[in-house]
PDB file of C-alpha atoms in Angstrom:
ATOM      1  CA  UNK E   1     105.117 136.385 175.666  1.00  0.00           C
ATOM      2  CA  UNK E   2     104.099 135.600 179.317  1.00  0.00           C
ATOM      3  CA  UNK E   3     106.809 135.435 182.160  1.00  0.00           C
ATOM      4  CA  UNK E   4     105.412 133.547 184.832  1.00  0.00           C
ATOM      5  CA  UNK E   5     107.123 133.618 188.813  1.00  0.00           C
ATOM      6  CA  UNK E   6     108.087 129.818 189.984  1.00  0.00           C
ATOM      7  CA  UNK E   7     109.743 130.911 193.639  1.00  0.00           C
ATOM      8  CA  UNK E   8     113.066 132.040 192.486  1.00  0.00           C
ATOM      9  CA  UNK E   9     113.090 130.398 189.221  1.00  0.00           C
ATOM     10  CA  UNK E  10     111.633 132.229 186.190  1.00  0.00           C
ATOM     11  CA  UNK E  11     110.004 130.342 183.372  1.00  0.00           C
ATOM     12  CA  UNK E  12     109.341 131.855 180.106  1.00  0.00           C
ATOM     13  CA  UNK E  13     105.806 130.372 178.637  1.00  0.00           C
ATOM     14  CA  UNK E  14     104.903 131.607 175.002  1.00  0.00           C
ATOM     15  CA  UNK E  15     101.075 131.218 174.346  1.00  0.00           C
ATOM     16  CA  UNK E  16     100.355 131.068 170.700  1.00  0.00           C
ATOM     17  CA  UNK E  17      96.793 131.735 169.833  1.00  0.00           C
ATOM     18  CA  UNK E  18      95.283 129.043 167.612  1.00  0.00           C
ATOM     19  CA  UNK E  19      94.343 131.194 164.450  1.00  0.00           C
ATOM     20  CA  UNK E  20      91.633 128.425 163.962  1.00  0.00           C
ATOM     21  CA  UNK E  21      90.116 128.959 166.859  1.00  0.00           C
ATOM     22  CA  UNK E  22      89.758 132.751 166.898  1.00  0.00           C
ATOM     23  CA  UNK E  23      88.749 132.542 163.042  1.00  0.00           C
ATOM     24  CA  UNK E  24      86.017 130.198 164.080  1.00  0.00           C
ATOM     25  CA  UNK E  25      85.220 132.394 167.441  1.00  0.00           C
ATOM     26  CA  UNK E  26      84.766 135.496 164.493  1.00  0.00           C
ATOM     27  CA  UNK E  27      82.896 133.967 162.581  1.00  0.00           C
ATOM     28  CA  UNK E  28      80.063 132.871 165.025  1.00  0.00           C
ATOM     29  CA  UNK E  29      80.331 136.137 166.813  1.00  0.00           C
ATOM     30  CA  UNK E  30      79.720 138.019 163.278  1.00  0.00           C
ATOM     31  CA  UNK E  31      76.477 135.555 162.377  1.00  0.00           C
ATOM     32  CA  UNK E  32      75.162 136.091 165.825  1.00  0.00           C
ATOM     33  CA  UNK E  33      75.381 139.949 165.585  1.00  0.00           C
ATOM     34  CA  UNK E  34      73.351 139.132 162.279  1.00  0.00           C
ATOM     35  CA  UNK E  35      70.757 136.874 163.967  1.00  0.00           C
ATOM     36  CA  UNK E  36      69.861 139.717 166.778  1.00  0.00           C
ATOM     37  CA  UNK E  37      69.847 142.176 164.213  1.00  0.00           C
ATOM     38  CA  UNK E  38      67.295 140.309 162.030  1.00  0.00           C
ATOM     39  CA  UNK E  39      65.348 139.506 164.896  1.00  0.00           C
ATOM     40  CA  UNK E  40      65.199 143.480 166.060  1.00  0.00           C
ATOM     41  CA  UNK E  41      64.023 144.314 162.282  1.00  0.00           C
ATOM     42  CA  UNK E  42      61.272 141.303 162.035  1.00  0.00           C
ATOM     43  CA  UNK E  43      60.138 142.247 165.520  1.00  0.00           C
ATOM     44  CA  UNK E  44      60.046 145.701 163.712  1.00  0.00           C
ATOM     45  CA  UNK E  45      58.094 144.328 161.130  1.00  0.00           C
ATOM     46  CA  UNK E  46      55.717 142.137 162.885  1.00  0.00           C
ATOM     47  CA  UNK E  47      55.497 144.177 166.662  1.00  0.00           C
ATOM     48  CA  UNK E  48      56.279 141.363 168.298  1.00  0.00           C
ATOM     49  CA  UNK E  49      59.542 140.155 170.174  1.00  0.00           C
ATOM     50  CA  UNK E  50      61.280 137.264 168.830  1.00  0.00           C
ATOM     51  CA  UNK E  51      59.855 134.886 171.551  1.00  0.00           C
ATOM     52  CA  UNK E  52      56.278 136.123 170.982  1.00  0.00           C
ATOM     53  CA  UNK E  53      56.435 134.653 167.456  1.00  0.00           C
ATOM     54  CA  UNK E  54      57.539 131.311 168.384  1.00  0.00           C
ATOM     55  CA  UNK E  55      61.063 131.632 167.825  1.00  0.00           C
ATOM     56  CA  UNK E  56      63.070 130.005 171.093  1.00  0.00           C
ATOM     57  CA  UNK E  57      66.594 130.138 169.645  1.00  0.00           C
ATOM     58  CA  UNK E  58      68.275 132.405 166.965  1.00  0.00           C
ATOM     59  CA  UNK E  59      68.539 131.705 164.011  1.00  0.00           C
ATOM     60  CA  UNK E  60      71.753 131.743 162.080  1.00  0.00           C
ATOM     61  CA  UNK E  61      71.888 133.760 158.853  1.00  0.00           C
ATOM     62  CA  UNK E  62      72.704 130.845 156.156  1.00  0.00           C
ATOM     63  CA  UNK E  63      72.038 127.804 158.335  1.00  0.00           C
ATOM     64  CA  UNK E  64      69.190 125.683 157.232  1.00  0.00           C
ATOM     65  CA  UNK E  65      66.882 126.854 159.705  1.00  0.00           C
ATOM     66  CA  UNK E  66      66.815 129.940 157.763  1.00  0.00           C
ATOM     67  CA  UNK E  67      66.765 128.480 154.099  1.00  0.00           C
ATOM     68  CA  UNK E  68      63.544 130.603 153.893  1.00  0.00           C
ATOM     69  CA  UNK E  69      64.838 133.448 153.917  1.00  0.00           C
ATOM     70  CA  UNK E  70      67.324 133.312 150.912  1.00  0.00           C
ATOM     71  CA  UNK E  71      66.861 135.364 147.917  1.00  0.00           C
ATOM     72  CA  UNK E  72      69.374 136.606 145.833  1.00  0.00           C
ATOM     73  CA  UNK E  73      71.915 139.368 147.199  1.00  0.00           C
ATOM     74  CA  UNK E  74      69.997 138.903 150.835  1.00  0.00           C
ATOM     75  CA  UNK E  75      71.195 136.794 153.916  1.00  0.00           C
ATOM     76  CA  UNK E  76      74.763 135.748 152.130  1.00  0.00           C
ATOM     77  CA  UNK E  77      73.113 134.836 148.915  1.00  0.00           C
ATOM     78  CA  UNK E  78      74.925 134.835 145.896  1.00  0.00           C
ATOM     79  CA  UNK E  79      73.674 138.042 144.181  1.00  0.00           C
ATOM     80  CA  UNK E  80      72.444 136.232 140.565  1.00  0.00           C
ATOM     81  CA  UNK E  81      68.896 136.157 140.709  1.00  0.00           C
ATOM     82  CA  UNK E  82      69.031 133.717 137.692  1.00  0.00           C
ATOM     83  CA  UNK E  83      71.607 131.666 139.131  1.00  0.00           C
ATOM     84  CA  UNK E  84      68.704 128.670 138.506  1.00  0.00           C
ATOM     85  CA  UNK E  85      67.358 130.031 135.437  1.00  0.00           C
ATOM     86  CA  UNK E  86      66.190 127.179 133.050  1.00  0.00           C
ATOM     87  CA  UNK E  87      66.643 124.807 135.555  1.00  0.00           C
ATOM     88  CA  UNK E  88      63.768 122.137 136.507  1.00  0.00           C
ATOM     89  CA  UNK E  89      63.826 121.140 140.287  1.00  0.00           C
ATOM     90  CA  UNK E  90      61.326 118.833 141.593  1.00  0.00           C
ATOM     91  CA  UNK E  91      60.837 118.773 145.468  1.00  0.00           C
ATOM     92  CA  UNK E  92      60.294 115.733 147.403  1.00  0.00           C
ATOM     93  CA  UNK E  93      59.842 114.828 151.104  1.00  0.00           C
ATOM     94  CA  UNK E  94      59.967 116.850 154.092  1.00  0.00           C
ATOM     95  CA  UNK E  95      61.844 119.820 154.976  1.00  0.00           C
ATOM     96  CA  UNK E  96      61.458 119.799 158.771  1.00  0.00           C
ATOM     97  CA  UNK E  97      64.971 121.923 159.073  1.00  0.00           C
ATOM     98  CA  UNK E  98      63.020 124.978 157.322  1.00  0.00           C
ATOM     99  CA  UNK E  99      59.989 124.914 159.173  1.00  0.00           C
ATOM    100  CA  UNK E 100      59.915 122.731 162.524  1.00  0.00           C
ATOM    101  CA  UNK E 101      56.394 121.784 161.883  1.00  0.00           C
ATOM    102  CA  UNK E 102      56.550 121.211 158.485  1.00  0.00           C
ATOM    103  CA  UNK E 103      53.194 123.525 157.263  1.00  0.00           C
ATOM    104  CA  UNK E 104      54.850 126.265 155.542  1.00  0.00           C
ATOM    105  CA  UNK E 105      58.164 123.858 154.467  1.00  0.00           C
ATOM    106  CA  UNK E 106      57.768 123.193 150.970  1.00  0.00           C
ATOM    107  CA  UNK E 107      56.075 126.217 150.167  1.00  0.00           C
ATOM    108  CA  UNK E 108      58.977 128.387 151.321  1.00  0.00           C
ATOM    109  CA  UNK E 109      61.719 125.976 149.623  1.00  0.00           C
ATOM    110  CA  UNK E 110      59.475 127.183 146.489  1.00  0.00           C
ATOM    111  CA  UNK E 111      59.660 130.768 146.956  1.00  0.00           C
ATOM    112  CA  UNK E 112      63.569 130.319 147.200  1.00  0.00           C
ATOM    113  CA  UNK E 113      63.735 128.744 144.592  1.00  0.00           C
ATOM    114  CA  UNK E 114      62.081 130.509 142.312  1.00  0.00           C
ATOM    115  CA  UNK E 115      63.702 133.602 143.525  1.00  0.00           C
ATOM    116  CA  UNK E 116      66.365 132.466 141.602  1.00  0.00           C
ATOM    117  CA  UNK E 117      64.316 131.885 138.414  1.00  0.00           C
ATOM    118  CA  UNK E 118      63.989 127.672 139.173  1.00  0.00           C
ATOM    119  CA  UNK E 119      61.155 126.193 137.636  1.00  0.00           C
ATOM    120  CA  UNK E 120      59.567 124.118 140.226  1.00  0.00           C
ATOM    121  CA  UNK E 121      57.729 121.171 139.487  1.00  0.00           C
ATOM    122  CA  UNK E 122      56.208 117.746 141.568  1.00  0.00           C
ATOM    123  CA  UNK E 123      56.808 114.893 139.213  1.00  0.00           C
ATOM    124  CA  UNK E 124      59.514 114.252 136.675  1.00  0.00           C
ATOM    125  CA  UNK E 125      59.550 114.991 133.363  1.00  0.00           C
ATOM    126  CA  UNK E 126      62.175 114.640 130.784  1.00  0.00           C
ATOM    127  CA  UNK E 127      63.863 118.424 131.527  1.00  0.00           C
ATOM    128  CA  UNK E 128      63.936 117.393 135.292  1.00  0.00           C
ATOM    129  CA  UNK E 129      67.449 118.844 136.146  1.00  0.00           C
ATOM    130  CA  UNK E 130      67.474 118.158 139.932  1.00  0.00           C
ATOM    131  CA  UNK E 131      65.853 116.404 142.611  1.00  0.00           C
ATOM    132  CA  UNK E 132      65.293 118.363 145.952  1.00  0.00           C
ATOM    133  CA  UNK E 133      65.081 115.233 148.531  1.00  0.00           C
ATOM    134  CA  UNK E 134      64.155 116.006 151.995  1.00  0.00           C
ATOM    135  CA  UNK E 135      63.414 113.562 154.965  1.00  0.00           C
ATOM    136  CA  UNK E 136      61.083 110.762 154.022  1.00  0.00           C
ATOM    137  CA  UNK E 137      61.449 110.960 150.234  1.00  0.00           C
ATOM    138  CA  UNK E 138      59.787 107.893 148.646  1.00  0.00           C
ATOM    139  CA  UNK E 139      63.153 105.900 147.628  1.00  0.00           C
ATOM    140  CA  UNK E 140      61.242 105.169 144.001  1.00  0.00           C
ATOM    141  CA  UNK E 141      61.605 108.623 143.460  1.00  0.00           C
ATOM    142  CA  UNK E 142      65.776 108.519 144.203  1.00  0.00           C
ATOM    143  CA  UNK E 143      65.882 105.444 141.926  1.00  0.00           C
ATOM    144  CA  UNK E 144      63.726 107.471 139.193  1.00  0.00           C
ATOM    145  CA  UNK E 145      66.318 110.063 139.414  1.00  0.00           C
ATOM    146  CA  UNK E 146      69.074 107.778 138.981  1.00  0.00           C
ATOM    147  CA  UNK E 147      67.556 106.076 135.885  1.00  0.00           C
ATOM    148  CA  UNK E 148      66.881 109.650 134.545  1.00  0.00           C
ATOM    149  CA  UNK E 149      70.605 111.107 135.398  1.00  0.00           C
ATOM    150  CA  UNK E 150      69.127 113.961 137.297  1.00  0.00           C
ATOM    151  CA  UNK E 151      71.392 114.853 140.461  1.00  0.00           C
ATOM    152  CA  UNK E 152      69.933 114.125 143.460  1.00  0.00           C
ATOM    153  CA  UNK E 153      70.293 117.210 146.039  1.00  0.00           C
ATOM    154  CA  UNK E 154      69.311 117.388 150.100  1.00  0.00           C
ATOM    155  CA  UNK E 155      69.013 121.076 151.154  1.00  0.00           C
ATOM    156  CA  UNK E 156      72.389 121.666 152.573  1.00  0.00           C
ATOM    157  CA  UNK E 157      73.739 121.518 149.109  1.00  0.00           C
ATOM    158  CA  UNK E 158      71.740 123.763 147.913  1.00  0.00           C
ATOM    159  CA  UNK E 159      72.244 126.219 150.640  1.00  0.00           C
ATOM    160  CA  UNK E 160      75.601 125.801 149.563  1.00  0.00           C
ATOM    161  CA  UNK E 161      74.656 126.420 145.584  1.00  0.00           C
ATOM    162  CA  UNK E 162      72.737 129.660 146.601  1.00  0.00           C
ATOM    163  CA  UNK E 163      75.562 130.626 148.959  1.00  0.00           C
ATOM    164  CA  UNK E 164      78.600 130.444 146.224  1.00  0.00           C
ATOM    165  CA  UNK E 165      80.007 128.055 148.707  1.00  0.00           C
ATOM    166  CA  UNK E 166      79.188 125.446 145.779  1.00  0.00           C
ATOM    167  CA  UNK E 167      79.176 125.482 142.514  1.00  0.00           C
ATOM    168  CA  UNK E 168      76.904 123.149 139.487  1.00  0.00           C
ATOM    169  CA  UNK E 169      80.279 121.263 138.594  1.00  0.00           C
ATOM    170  CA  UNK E 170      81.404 121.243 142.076  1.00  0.00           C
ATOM    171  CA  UNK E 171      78.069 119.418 143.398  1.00  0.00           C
ATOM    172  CA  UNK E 172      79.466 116.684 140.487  1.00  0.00           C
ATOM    173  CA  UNK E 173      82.036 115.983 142.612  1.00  0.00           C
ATOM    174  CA  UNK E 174      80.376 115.433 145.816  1.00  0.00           C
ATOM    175  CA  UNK E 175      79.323 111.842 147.073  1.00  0.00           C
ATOM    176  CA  UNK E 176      76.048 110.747 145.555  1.00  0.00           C
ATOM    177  CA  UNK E 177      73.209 110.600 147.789  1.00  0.00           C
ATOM    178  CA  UNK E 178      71.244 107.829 147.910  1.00  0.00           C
ATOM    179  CA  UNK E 179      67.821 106.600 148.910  1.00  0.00           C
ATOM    180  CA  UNK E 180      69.181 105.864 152.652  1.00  0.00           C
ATOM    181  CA  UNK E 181      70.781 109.467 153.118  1.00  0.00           C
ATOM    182  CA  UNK E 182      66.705 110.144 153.325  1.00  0.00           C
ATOM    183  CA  UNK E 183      64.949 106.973 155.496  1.00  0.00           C
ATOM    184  CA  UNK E 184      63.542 108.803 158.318  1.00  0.00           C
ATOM    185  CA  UNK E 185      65.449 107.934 160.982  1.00  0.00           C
ATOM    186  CA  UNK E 186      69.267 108.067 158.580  1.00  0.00           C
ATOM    187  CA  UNK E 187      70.117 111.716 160.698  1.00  0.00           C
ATOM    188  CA  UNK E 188      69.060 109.388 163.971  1.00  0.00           C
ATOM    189  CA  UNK E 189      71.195 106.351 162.991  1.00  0.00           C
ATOM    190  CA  UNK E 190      74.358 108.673 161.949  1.00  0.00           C
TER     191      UNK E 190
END
């Protein structure tokens, strides 16, 4: 409790914390601390500082930005590395939110992937379990999914998968995506 002086009056003012609030504060101040100390051990790595590789802003341990560097029991990863084990994912589109300039993109989606025993493939075949949409997916390949039944996934949900934030029945219950949630300007319009 706070007692705060009005002239001769008194008044009694109780400020309650909003446990939100400080939860939230926590939580950013923890993945921050994480950020700076992967940026110390890749400029470790590479001798160079975090600007001198082309990195501007930090990136957040489990954000999308740094998707790449997921593998099981690393970066808040769920520690099964066969978590996707006899699962078929095909990758589509573009994947700007894991590499700005898209070179490197789908190749590191890949390498996530199959860190978790995924079988990765380009076109659809009758195991197909998943789609991986990104930006610009061709909406014949959504509808090709539908006609199929295989789930249709954007990266944040599997960020989620690979976080244990998520699980394969819980992405059942989640709003299907469709062919707009990928038009190229859908995260523009929103």
């Amino acid at each position: 409790q706070k007692v705060l002086a009005l002239g001769e009056v008194a008044k009694q003012v109780v400020v309650e914390p909003n446990p939100h609030s400080i939860r939230e504060d926590f939580e950013l101040s923890r993945r921050e601390q994480v950020a700076k100390m992967l940026e110390k051990l890749d400029a470790q790595r590479t001798g160079k500082s975090h600007e001198e590789n082309g990195n501007s802003s930090t990136t957040v341990p489990g954000s999308a930005a740094s998707f790449g560097m997921l593998s099981p029991g690393r970066y808040g990863a769920v520690e099964d590395e066969e978590l996707l084990k006899g699962k078929i994912i095909l990758i589509s589109g573009i994947f700007a939110e894991v590499d700005a300039d898209g070179t490197e993109a789908n190749r590191r989606v890949k390498k996530v992937l199959e860190s978790f025993k995924a079988t990765v493939g380009t076109r659809f075949s009758k195991n197909t379990n998943y789609l991986l949409a990104g930006k610009d997916t061709d909406p014949s390949k959504i509808k090709t999914a539908k006609m199929r039944s295989v789930q249709v996934l954007d990266l944040e949900r599997l960020r989620r998968l690979l976080l244990g934030e998520l699980t394969f029945e819980s992405m059942k219950l989640l709003p299907e995506l469709t062919e707009y949630s990928f038009a190229r300007d859908a995260d523009e319009a929103a």
